[in-house]
Coordinates of C-alpha atoms in Angstrom, one line a residue:
Chain A
M1 CA -34.8 39.2 -28.5
L2 CA -38.2 38.6 -29.7
K3 CA -39.3 36.0 -32.1
A4 CA -43.0 35.6 -33.7
K5 CA -45.0 34.2 -36.5
L6 CA -47.3 36.1 -38.7
K7 CA -49.5 35.3 -41.3
L8 CA -50.4 37.3 -44.2
T9 CA -54.1 37.6 -44.4
R10 CA -54.4 40.4 -46.8
E11 CA -54.8 39.6 -50.7
D12 CA -51.8 41.6 -51.7
G13 CA -49.7 39.4 -49.5
L14 CA -46.2 41.2 -49.2
H15 CA -46.4 42.6 -52.6
A16 CA -44.7 46.2 -53.4
R17 CA -47.1 48.3 -51.3
P18 CA -47.4 46.5 -48.0
A19 CA -43.5 45.5 -48.3
A20 CA -42.6 49.2 -48.6
L21 CA -44.8 50.2 -45.8
L22 CA -43.3 47.6 -43.6
V23 CA -39.6 48.4 -44.7
A24 CA -40.5 52.2 -43.9
L25 CA -41.4 51.2 -40.5
I26 CA -38.4 49.3 -39.8
M27 CA -36.5 52.5 -41.0
K28 CA -37.7 54.4 -37.9
Y29 CA -35.8 52.1 -35.6
P30 CA -32.1 52.7 -36.6
G31 CA -30.8 50.4 -33.7
L32 CA -32.8 47.4 -34.4
N33 CA -32.4 44.2 -36.5
V34 CA -35.2 42.7 -38.1
L35 CA -35.2 39.7 -39.8
L36 CA -37.9 37.9 -41.9
E37 CA -38.2 34.4 -42.7
K38 CA -40.0 32.2 -45.1
D39 CA -39.7 28.6 -46.1
G40 CA -36.2 28.6 -44.4
K41 CA -35.0 31.8 -46.4
E42 CA -34.1 34.6 -44.3
V43 CA -33.9 38.2 -45.1
N44 CA -32.8 41.6 -43.7
G45 CA -36.0 43.7 -43.0
R46 CA -34.5 46.8 -44.1
S47 CA -34.2 45.4 -47.6
L48 CA -37.2 46.1 -49.9
T49 CA -35.6 43.9 -52.8
A50 CA -34.8 41.0 -50.4
I51 CA -38.3 41.2 -48.7
L52 CA -39.9 41.1 -52.3
T53 CA -37.9 38.2 -53.2
L54 CA -39.7 36.2 -50.4
Q55 CA -42.8 36.4 -52.7
G56 CA -45.2 36.4 -49.8
E57 CA -48.7 35.6 -50.9
K58 CA -51.9 35.7 -48.8
G59 CA -51.8 32.7 -46.3
D60 CA -48.0 32.5 -46.1
V61 CA -46.6 32.4 -42.5
I62 CA -43.6 34.9 -42.2
G63 CA -41.1 34.5 -39.2
F64 CA -40.0 37.9 -37.5
T65 CA -36.9 38.0 -35.4
I66 CA -36.4 41.3 -33.5
D67 CA -33.2 42.3 -32.0
G68 CA -31.8 45.4 -30.5
E69 CA -33.1 48.8 -29.3
S70 CA -36.5 49.4 -28.3
E71 CA -37.7 46.0 -29.5
D72 CA -41.0 46.3 -27.4
R73 CA -41.8 49.6 -28.8
F74 CA -41.1 48.5 -32.5
W75 CA -43.4 45.4 -31.6
E76 CA -46.3 47.6 -30.5
D77 CA -45.9 49.9 -33.7
L78 CA -46.0 46.9 -35.6
E79 CA -49.1 45.4 -34.0
K80 CA -50.9 48.8 -34.6
T81 CA -49.9 48.7 -38.2
I82 CA -51.1 45.0 -38.3
Q83 CA -54.4 46.1 -36.7
G84 CA -54.6 48.8 -38.8
E85 CA -55.5 48.9 -42.7
V86 CA -52.2 48.5 -43.7
I87 CA -50.7 45.0 -43.6
Q88 CA -53.1 42.8 -41.8
I89 CA -51.1 40.1 -40.2
E90 CA -52.3 37.6 -37.8
K91 CA -50.0 35.9 -35.1
T92 CA -49.7 32.4 -35.2
Chain B
M1 CA -35.6 59.3 -95.2
K2 CA -35.9 55.9 -93.4
K3 CA -38.6 53.4 -91.8
L4 CA -38.0 51.5 -88.7
K5 CA -40.5 49.3 -87.0
G6 CA -41.1 48.8 -83.2
L7 CA -43.9 47.6 -80.9
S8 CA -47.0 49.8 -80.3
A9 CA -47.0 51.1 -76.6
S10 CA -49.4 54.0 -76.9
P11 CA -51.4 54.9 -80.0
G12 CA -51.5 58.1 -82.2
Y13 CA -49.4 60.1 -84.6
A14 CA -46.7 62.6 -83.5
I15 CA -44.3 64.7 -85.5
G16 CA -41.4 66.6 -84.2
P17 CA -37.5 66.9 -83.7
A18 CA -35.8 63.8 -82.3
F19 CA -34.1 64.4 -78.9
L20 CA -31.6 61.5 -77.7
L21 CA -31.5 60.9 -74.2
S22 CA -28.2 59.3 -73.4
Q23 CA -27.7 56.9 -70.6
K24 CA -24.5 55.9 -71.3
D25 CA -22.7 59.3 -71.0
E26 CA -18.8 59.1 -70.7
S27 CA -18.1 60.7 -67.4
P28 CA -15.2 61.2 -65.2
S29 CA -17.2 60.5 -61.7
L30 CA -18.3 57.1 -63.1
W31 CA -14.4 56.2 -63.4
E32 CA -13.5 56.9 -59.8
K33 CA -12.3 54.3 -57.4
G34 CA -12.0 53.8 -53.7
E35 CA -12.9 56.2 -51.1
T36 CA -13.6 59.0 -53.7
A37 CA -15.8 56.7 -55.2
L38 CA -17.8 56.2 -52.0
E39 CA -18.0 59.6 -51.3
I40 CA -19.4 60.7 -54.5
L41 CA -22.0 57.6 -54.5
N42 CA -23.2 59.1 -51.1
E43 CA -23.5 62.5 -52.1
A44 CA -25.4 61.3 -55.2
K45 CA -27.9 59.1 -53.0
Q46 CA -28.6 62.2 -50.8
K47 CA -29.5 64.4 -53.4
L48 CA -31.5 61.7 -55.3
G49 CA -33.3 60.9 -51.9
K50 CA -34.3 64.8 -51.8
E51 CA -35.4 64.5 -55.5
L52 CA -37.6 61.5 -54.8
E53 CA -39.2 63.1 -51.7
K54 CA -40.2 65.9 -54.1
N55 CA -41.5 63.4 -56.6
V56 CA -43.8 61.7 -54.0
K57 CA -45.3 65.0 -53.0
E58 CA -45.9 66.1 -56.5
T59 CA -47.5 63.0 -57.7
G60 CA -50.2 62.1 -55.3
K61 CA -51.5 58.6 -56.1
E62 CA -48.7 57.7 -58.7
G63 CA -46.2 58.8 -56.1
E64 CA -46.3 55.5 -54.4
I65 CA -43.7 54.4 -56.9
F66 CA -41.2 57.0 -56.1
F67 CA -41.9 56.3 -52.3
A68 CA -40.7 52.7 -53.0
H69 CA -37.8 54.1 -54.8
S70 CA -36.9 56.0 -51.9
L71 CA -36.7 52.9 -49.8
L72 CA -34.6 51.1 -52.5
L73 CA -32.0 54.1 -51.9
E74 CA -31.6 52.8 -48.4
D75 CA -31.7 49.3 -49.3
P76 CA -28.6 47.3 -47.9
E77 CA -29.2 44.3 -50.4
I78 CA -28.0 46.8 -53.1
W79 CA -25.8 49.3 -51.5
E80 CA -23.6 46.7 -49.4
R81 CA -23.0 45.0 -52.8
V82 CA -22.0 48.3 -54.5
E83 CA -19.5 49.2 -51.6
A84 CA -18.1 45.8 -51.4
K85 CA -17.2 46.1 -55.3
I86 CA -15.8 49.5 -54.7
R87 CA -13.8 48.2 -52.0
A88 CA -12.6 45.1 -54.1
G89 CA -11.1 47.9 -56.6
S90 CA -14.2 48.2 -59.0
T91 CA -14.8 51.6 -60.4
L92 CA -17.9 53.4 -59.2
G93 CA -19.6 53.0 -62.4
G94 CA -18.7 49.3 -62.9
A95 CA -20.0 48.6 -59.4
L96 CA -23.3 50.2 -60.1
E97 CA -23.7 48.4 -63.3
E98 CA -22.8 44.8 -61.9
T99 CA -25.0 45.5 -59.1
R100 CA -28.0 46.6 -61.1
D101 CA -27.7 43.3 -63.4
E102 CA -27.2 41.0 -60.3
I103 CA -30.2 42.4 -58.7
V104 CA -32.3 42.5 -61.8
S105 CA -31.5 39.0 -62.5
L106 CA -32.7 38.1 -58.9
F107 CA -36.1 39.5 -59.6
E108 CA -36.2 38.1 -63.0
S109 CA -35.7 34.6 -61.6
L110 CA -39.0 34.8 -59.6
R111 CA -42.0 32.9 -60.9
D112 CA -44.6 35.5 -60.0
E113 CA -45.3 38.3 -62.8
R114 CA -45.9 41.1 -60.3
F115 CA -42.8 40.6 -58.3
K116 CA -40.8 40.0 -61.2
S117 CA -41.8 43.4 -63.0
R118 CA -40.1 45.1 -59.6
A119 CA -37.0 44.7 -61.5
E120 CA -38.0 48.0 -63.3
D121 CA -38.0 50.1 -60.2
V122 CA -34.2 48.9 -59.4
K123 CA -33.1 49.9 -62.8
D124 CA -34.9 53.1 -62.6
V125 CA -33.3 54.5 -59.3
M126 CA -30.1 53.3 -60.3
G127 CA -30.3 54.9 -63.6
R128 CA -31.3 57.9 -62.2
L129 CA -28.1 57.9 -60.1
V130 CA -26.0 57.0 -62.9
E131 CA -27.5 60.0 -64.6
R132 CA -26.8 62.4 -61.7
L133 CA -23.1 61.0 -61.6
S134 CA -22.7 61.5 -65.4
E135 CA -22.0 65.3 -64.9
S136 CA -24.9 65.9 -66.8
K137 CA -24.3 68.7 -69.1
K138 CA -27.8 68.1 -70.0
E139 CA -28.7 70.4 -72.8
D140 CA -32.0 71.6 -72.5
I141 CA -34.7 69.7 -74.0
P142 CA -36.5 71.3 -76.7
P143 CA -40.2 71.6 -76.3
A144 CA -42.3 69.3 -78.5
A145 CA -39.6 67.0 -79.1
I146 CA -39.8 63.1 -79.8
I147 CA -37.7 61.6 -77.0
V148 CA -35.7 58.7 -78.1
A149 CA -33.7 56.4 -75.5
E150 CA -32.2 53.1 -74.7
E151 CA -35.0 52.6 -72.4
I152 CA -38.0 54.9 -71.1
L153 CA -38.4 54.7 -67.6
P154 CA -41.2 56.2 -65.4
S155 CA -39.0 58.8 -64.0
H156 CA -38.3 60.2 -67.6
I157 CA -41.9 60.7 -68.3
L158 CA -42.5 62.4 -65.1
S159 CA -39.1 64.7 -65.5
L160 CA -39.8 65.4 -69.0
G161 CA -43.3 66.4 -68.6
R162 CA -42.5 70.1 -68.4
S163 CA -40.9 70.3 -71.8
N164 CA -44.3 68.7 -73.5
P165 CA -42.8 65.9 -75.3
K166 CA -44.6 64.8 -78.5
G167 CA -43.8 61.2 -78.3
F168 CA -41.5 58.4 -77.0
I169 CA -39.3 55.9 -78.8
S170 CA -37.1 53.3 -77.0
E171 CA -34.6 51.0 -78.3
M172 CA -35.8 48.1 -75.6
G173 CA -38.6 47.8 -73.1
S174 CA -42.1 46.0 -73.2
P175 CA -45.2 47.8 -74.3
F176 CA -46.7 46.6 -71.1
A177 CA -44.0 48.3 -68.9
H178 CA -45.1 51.0 -66.5
S179 CA -43.9 53.6 -68.5
A180 CA -46.0 52.7 -71.5
I181 CA -49.0 52.7 -69.0
M182 CA -48.1 56.0 -67.9
A183 CA -47.7 57.2 -71.6
R184 CA -50.9 55.8 -72.6
A185 CA -52.5 57.5 -69.7
R186 CA -51.0 60.9 -70.8
G187 CA -52.0 60.2 -74.3
I188 CA -48.8 60.7 -75.7
P189 CA -47.7 58.0 -78.5
M190 CA -44.9 55.7 -77.8
I191 CA -43.1 53.0 -79.4
T192 CA -40.9 50.5 -77.8
A193 CA -38.5 47.7 -78.8
C194 CA -37.4 49.9 -81.9
R195 CA -34.1 48.4 -82.4
G196 CA -31.4 50.6 -83.9
I197 CA -33.1 53.8 -83.8
S198 CA -30.5 55.6 -81.7
G199 CA -28.0 54.7 -84.4
V200 CA -29.6 56.4 -87.2
L201 CA -30.7 59.5 -85.5
K202 CA -29.0 62.8 -84.2
N203 CA -30.6 65.4 -82.0
G204 CA -32.9 67.6 -84.1
D205 CA -33.7 65.2 -86.8
M206 CA -37.4 65.3 -87.9
V207 CA -39.1 62.3 -86.9
I208 CA -42.8 61.0 -87.6
L209 CA -43.9 58.6 -85.2
E210 CA -47.1 56.3 -85.9
G211 CA -48.2 54.6 -82.5
E212 CA -51.0 52.2 -83.5
K213 CA -48.4 50.7 -86.3
G214 CA -45.2 51.0 -84.1
E215 CA -43.6 52.6 -87.0
V216 CA -41.2 55.5 -87.1
I217 CA -40.0 57.6 -89.9
V218 CA -36.8 59.3 -89.8
R219 CA -35.9 62.5 -91.5
P220 CA -39.1 62.3 -93.9
S221 CA -39.2 63.9 -97.1
Q222 CA -40.9 67.2 -97.5
R223 CA -43.9 65.4 -99.3
V224 CA -44.2 62.7 -96.7
L225 CA -44.2 65.3 -93.7
R226 CA -47.0 67.1 -95.6
E227 CA -49.1 63.9 -96.0
Y228 CA -48.8 63.2 -92.4
K229 CA -49.5 66.7 -91.2
R230 CA -52.7 66.3 -93.4
K231 CA -53.3 63.1 -92.2
I232 CA -53.2 64.4 -88.5
R233 CA -55.7 67.2 -89.4
E234 CA -58.1 64.7 -91.2
K235 CA -57.7 62.2 -88.3
Q236 CA -59.0 65.2 -86.0
M237 CA -61.7 66.3 -88.1
E238 CA -62.9 62.8 -88.7
E239 CA -62.9 61.9 -85.0
E240 CA -65.0 65.3 -84.5
E241 CA -67.4 64.2 -87.0
A242 CA -67.8 60.7 -85.7
F243 CA -68.2 62.0 -82.2
T244 CA -71.0 64.2 -83.1
K245 CA -72.9 61.3 -84.7
R246 CA -72.1 58.8 -82.2
F247 CA -75.5 57.8 -81.1
L248 CA -77.0 57.3 -84.6
P249 CA -76.7 53.6 -86.2
A250 CA -74.0 52.6 -88.4
I251 CA -75.6 51.8 -91.8
T252 CA -73.5 51.1 -95.0
R253 CA -74.4 52.9 -98.2
S254 CA -76.6 50.1 -99.3
G255 CA -78.5 50.0 -96.1
R256 CA -77.0 47.4 -94.3
R257 CA -76.8 48.0 -90.6
I258 CA -73.9 46.8 -88.4
K259 CA -74.5 46.9 -85.1
V260 CA -71.4 48.2 -82.7
Y261 CA -70.7 46.8 -79.3
A262 CA -68.2 47.7 -76.7
N263 CA -65.7 45.4 -75.0
I264 CA -65.6 46.2 -71.4
G265 CA -63.7 45.0 -68.4
S266 CA -64.8 47.2 -65.3
R267 CA -67.8 48.8 -63.7
E268 CA -66.8 52.2 -65.1
E269 CA -66.8 51.4 -68.6
I270 CA -70.3 50.3 -68.3
E271 CA -71.3 54.1 -68.3
E272 CA -68.4 55.0 -70.7
A273 CA -69.7 52.4 -73.3
R274 CA -73.1 54.0 -73.3
E275 CA -71.8 57.6 -73.2
M276 CA -69.5 56.7 -76.5
G277 CA -72.8 55.2 -78.4
A278 CA -72.7 51.3 -77.8
E279 CA -75.5 49.5 -78.9
G280 CA -74.8 46.8 -76.5
I281 CA -71.6 45.2 -74.5
G282 CA -70.1 42.5 -76.9
I283 CA -67.9 41.2 -74.4
F284 CA -67.9 41.9 -70.6
R285 CA -64.6 40.5 -69.7
T286 CA -65.7 39.8 -66.0
E287 CA -62.0 38.2 -64.9
F288 CA -61.0 41.8 -64.9
L289 CA -63.4 42.5 -62.0
L290 CA -61.2 40.1 -60.4
F291 CA -57.8 41.6 -61.1
E292 CA -59.2 45.0 -59.9
E293 CA -60.4 43.7 -56.7
G294 CA -57.7 40.9 -56.0
K295 CA -60.1 38.6 -54.6
A296 CA -63.0 36.6 -55.3
L297 CA -66.3 38.4 -55.5
N298 CA -69.2 37.3 -53.6
K299 CA -72.5 36.7 -55.4
E300 CA -73.8 40.2 -54.2
E301 CA -71.0 41.9 -55.7
H302 CA -71.4 40.2 -59.1
L303 CA -75.1 40.7 -59.1
E304 CA -74.8 44.5 -58.6
V305 CA -72.4 44.6 -61.7
Y306 CA -74.4 42.6 -63.9
K307 CA -77.7 44.5 -62.8
K308 CA -76.0 47.6 -63.7
A309 CA -75.0 46.6 -67.0
G310 CA -78.6 45.1 -67.7
N311 CA -80.1 48.2 -66.3
T312 CA -77.9 50.7 -68.5
F313 CA -78.4 48.9 -71.7
Y314 CA -81.8 47.7 -70.9
S315 CA -83.4 46.4 -74.5
L316 CA -79.9 46.2 -75.9
P317 CA -77.8 43.0 -75.7
V318 CA -75.0 42.3 -72.7
H319 CA -72.9 39.3 -73.4
I320 CA -71.3 38.6 -69.9
R321 CA -68.1 36.6 -70.6
L322 CA -67.6 33.7 -68.0
F323 CA -64.4 34.4 -66.2
D324 CA -61.3 33.9 -69.0
I325 CA -58.7 32.7 -66.4
G326 CA -55.8 30.5 -66.7
A327 CA -52.1 30.7 -65.6
D328 CA -51.2 33.3 -68.2
K329 CA -53.4 35.4 -66.1
P330 CA -52.8 34.2 -62.5
L331 CA -54.9 35.3 -59.5
S332 CA -53.3 34.9 -56.1
F333 CA -56.5 33.5 -54.5
L334 CA -57.1 30.7 -57.1
Q335 CA -54.0 28.6 -56.4
L336 CA -53.5 27.5 -60.0
P337 CA -51.2 25.0 -61.0
Q338 CA -47.9 26.1 -62.7
E339 CA -48.0 25.0 -66.5
P340 CA -45.2 25.0 -69.1
N341 CA -47.3 26.3 -71.7
P342 CA -50.3 28.4 -70.0
A343 CA -51.9 29.4 -73.1
L344 CA -52.4 25.9 -73.8
G345 CA -53.4 24.7 -70.8
L346 CA -56.2 25.0 -68.3
R347 CA -57.8 28.4 -69.0
G348 CA -61.2 29.7 -69.9
I349 CA -64.0 27.4 -70.1
R350 CA -61.6 24.4 -69.5
L351 CA -60.7 25.8 -66.0
L352 CA -64.3 26.5 -65.2
L353 CA -65.7 23.1 -66.0
R354 CA -62.8 21.7 -63.7
R355 CA -63.5 24.3 -60.7
R356 CA -67.3 24.1 -60.6
E357 CA -67.5 26.6 -57.4
I358 CA -66.1 29.3 -59.3
L359 CA -68.6 28.6 -62.3
L360 CA -71.6 28.1 -60.4
S361 CA -71.2 31.3 -58.2
Q362 CA -70.8 33.2 -61.6
L363 CA -73.5 31.6 -63.2
E364 CA -76.0 31.8 -60.3
A365 CA -75.5 35.7 -60.2
I366 CA -76.0 36.0 -64.2
K367 CA -79.1 33.8 -63.7
E368 CA -80.5 36.0 -61.2
A369 CA -79.8 39.2 -62.8
H370 CA -81.1 37.7 -65.9
R371 CA -84.6 37.3 -64.2
E372 CA -84.7 41.2 -64.0
Y373 CA -82.9 41.9 -67.2
P374 CA -83.4 39.6 -70.0
N375 CA -81.0 41.4 -72.2
L376 CA -78.4 39.8 -70.2
S377 CA -76.7 36.7 -71.9
I378 CA -73.4 34.3 -71.3
I379 CA -70.8 33.8 -73.5
L380 CA -68.1 31.1 -73.0
P381 CA -64.4 31.7 -73.5
M382 CA -61.7 29.4 -75.2
V383 CA -64.1 26.8 -76.5
S384 CA -62.7 24.3 -78.4
F385 CA -65.0 20.9 -77.8
V386 CA -68.7 20.8 -78.4
E387 CA -69.2 19.1 -75.3
E388 CA -68.1 22.2 -73.3
I389 CA -71.2 24.1 -74.8
K390 CA -73.3 21.2 -73.8
A391 CA -72.0 21.2 -70.2
I392 CA -73.0 25.1 -69.6
K393 CA -76.2 24.7 -71.4
K394 CA -77.4 22.1 -69.1
I395 CA -76.9 24.4 -66.4
A396 CA -77.6 27.9 -67.7
G397 CA -81.3 27.9 -67.6
D398 CA -82.9 30.1 -69.9
V399 CA -80.1 32.5 -70.4
S400 CA -79.1 32.6 -73.8
L401 CA -75.7 31.3 -74.5
G402 CA -72.9 32.4 -76.9
I403 CA -69.4 31.5 -77.6
M404 CA -66.0 32.9 -78.4
V405 CA -64.5 31.6 -81.5
E406 CA -61.0 31.8 -80.4
T407 CA -59.2 28.1 -81.4
P408 CA -59.2 27.0 -84.9
A409 CA -60.9 23.8 -83.6
C410 CA -64.0 26.2 -83.0
A411 CA -63.7 27.9 -86.3
I412 CA -63.3 24.6 -88.4
L413 CA -66.3 23.1 -86.5
A414 CA -68.5 26.4 -86.7
P415 CA -71.7 24.9 -88.0
Q416 CA -71.7 22.1 -85.1
M417 CA -71.0 24.8 -82.6
A418 CA -73.7 27.4 -83.9
E419 CA -76.0 24.5 -84.0
L420 CA -75.7 24.5 -80.2
A421 CA -74.6 28.1 -79.5
D422 CA -77.2 31.2 -79.7
F423 CA -74.4 33.5 -81.3
L424 CA -70.8 33.5 -82.0
S425 CA -68.1 36.1 -81.3
I426 CA -64.8 35.6 -83.0
G427 CA -62.0 36.8 -80.7
T428 CA -59.1 37.5 -83.6
N429 CA -56.4 37.8 -80.9
D430 CA -56.4 34.5 -79.5
L431 CA -57.6 32.7 -82.6
L432 CA -54.6 34.3 -84.5
Q433 CA -52.3 33.1 -81.7
Y434 CA -53.6 29.6 -82.0
T435 CA -53.6 29.5 -85.7
L436 CA -50.0 31.1 -86.4
A437 CA -48.5 29.4 -83.1
V438 CA -47.3 32.7 -82.5
D439 CA -47.5 34.1 -78.7
R440 CA -49.4 37.0 -78.7
A441 CA -47.3 38.5 -75.8
G442 CA -43.7 37.2 -77.0
K443 CA -41.3 40.0 -77.7
E444 CA -39.2 37.5 -80.0
V445 CA -42.2 36.7 -82.2
A446 CA -44.0 40.0 -82.1
D447 CA -43.2 40.9 -85.8
L448 CA -44.7 37.6 -86.9
F449 CA -48.3 38.2 -85.1
N450 CA -49.8 39.5 -88.4
P451 CA -53.4 39.5 -88.5
R452 CA -53.2 39.5 -92.5
H453 CA -52.1 36.2 -92.4
P454 CA -54.4 34.2 -94.9
A455 CA -55.2 31.5 -92.6
L456 CA -57.0 33.8 -90.0
W457 CA -59.0 34.9 -92.7
K458 CA -59.8 31.4 -93.9
L459 CA -60.9 30.5 -90.4
I460 CA -63.2 33.6 -90.1
T461 CA -64.7 33.0 -93.0
M462 CA -65.7 29.5 -91.9
S463 CA -67.0 30.8 -88.7
I464 CA -69.4 33.5 -90.4
K465 CA -70.5 31.1 -92.9
G466 CA -71.2 28.3 -90.0
A467 CA -72.9 30.8 -87.8
R468 CA -75.0 32.2 -90.6
R469 CA -76.1 28.6 -92.1
R470 CA -77.6 28.0 -88.6
G471 CA -79.2 31.6 -88.5
K472 CA -77.0 32.5 -85.8
E473 CA -75.7 36.1 -85.1
V474 CA -72.2 36.4 -85.8
G475 CA -69.6 39.4 -84.7
V476 CA -66.0 40.1 -84.1
C477 CA -64.6 41.3 -80.9
G478 CA -60.7 41.2 -81.4
E479 CA -58.4 44.0 -82.0
I480 CA -59.0 44.0 -85.9
A481 CA -62.7 44.8 -85.6
G482 CA -61.6 48.3 -84.5
E483 CA -59.0 48.9 -87.4
K484 CA -59.8 51.1 -90.3
A485 CA -57.5 48.4 -92.4
F486 CA -60.0 45.6 -91.7
I487 CA -63.4 46.7 -91.2
P488 CA -64.4 47.0 -94.7
R489 CA -63.4 43.3 -95.3
L490 CA -65.5 41.9 -92.3
V491 CA -68.5 43.9 -93.2
K492 CA -68.3 42.6 -96.6
M493 CA -67.6 39.1 -95.3
G494 CA -71.2 39.3 -93.6
V495 CA -70.4 40.0 -89.7
E496 CA -73.4 41.5 -88.2
H497 CA -71.6 43.3 -85.2
L498 CA -68.6 44.4 -84.4
S499 CA -67.3 45.0 -80.7
V500 CA -64.6 47.2 -79.9
S501 CA -63.1 49.5 -77.1
P502 CA -65.6 52.2 -76.1
R503 CA -63.3 54.8 -77.2
F504 CA -63.2 53.4 -80.8
I505 CA -66.9 52.9 -81.1
P506 CA -67.7 56.4 -82.8
I507 CA -64.9 56.0 -85.4
V508 CA -65.8 52.7 -86.1
K509 CA -69.2 53.6 -86.8
H510 CA -68.0 56.4 -89.1
I511 CA -66.0 54.0 -91.1
I512 CA -68.9 51.8 -91.5
R513 CA -71.2 54.5 -92.7
S514 CA -68.5 55.3 -95.5
L515 CA -68.8 51.4 -96.9
P516 CA -70.8 50.6 -100.0

């Protein structure tokens, strides 16, 4: 199991577009459980609606819990996305 | 013949046969229960998934919406609920409807408008699924029809594109919904919140839709039909003539010249305004630059835009309105306090005086651009105290300073305000909202937002007189400045300029030329 805290650094936080791209990434790993947490509220990373209800804005810190098959590969993939243009997240 | 009223979502006239999209078809699949219901559901989801993939490919940039929809189709938050309800004995249709309502109300409880509006996506995806399950004996939609539905969703506008619809009318829905934006972009007239429309219509009934007024005429008489056909032809001819003369000044028959300026909110519109014959920029809504970018612009970026406007219009006036932001137009990077009544809260000049760093960075950019382009000036939003003008005057240097007349207080004190300000521009939308105490965006009171109210006109008169007594230029920049019904009256009352959206400039000039 992997745990990390990431800070949203883009203006559009976890709005529709970045949230959709994150969900699409998680969907590529069917054997993996990804949970996102903000202010004590924890949601399933495969659910776009649940992620949107977190209302992640720029500056918010999102906790990730990653559990299951190919955790490490997913983490690398996520980091690639992070460093790319899509969802800029900064580890805390 | 029957007349119904709704809200204008996309302007223009349309005439055509009605076609009712039924969204609540009685259908056997939706009554299924248990395992059968689950199987039918999965099959329908798979098919819809493929359709969405196709939509994504077909639509390019707009297709992002359908990409999000395809993710919703696999969203456990939604489908675990549906399945649980079916396992607990609910019908397929019932489970879908209940879940949709639950998820939608979940979104509606969110405070941020941009997150809130995503409820529309859930409605659209689940609606498409229900449509698919309704064993659609979909009759072919006749070409050039006026589509009538409970609610018009983005997928309707796309999927109906092939039958080339003339117009859209919905029972519910907001004129600010995504579907309305799509209709406007396609130039198709649309009316929303037209309650009772599907009850008075059947397929094939002739319908006239008047987009600007939000009016629908059902089964018009031959006389009315002829009249509207003539109106459409005349409007086209008038627009063509107006367009060819767009660069000529607008002078009334008695020789009074009325200047026609543009209201703009983006870099691109600077060029567009000039192309459409604007004689200046009446209002540059600079806060729209921020919404577009989603971040605070740095000084160089401001400067570049202001210089471009100054250069494009050169000797003609460009009124740069200071950011009109507040809790009603939230910006994520600003962290504004939540207010129970944002329209009456910290917005416009009030906010700027409280948050000096925002004010000063914008002002510095304007002052610097002004050194090169003296045609630039400042206009203040939401003034209600004389002191607000004084405060800006102290720091505005030699840039001339105008004010928006948007509150009754400002109109009533017009002579005092005009003593301090260099020019006045009457913003009739907010002035009407504050005079009537009617929310301009409120769905429930939309019918009360009536620009014919005599109180508004008294305040306009006071503003014009106040400005002219002090020898200051006065104009109107609200919606009514672009409306045929109001222009004659405004001109007669003595306004010196009208400021409208770039695309209305040719026709406004044309109307002025016909006045005595």
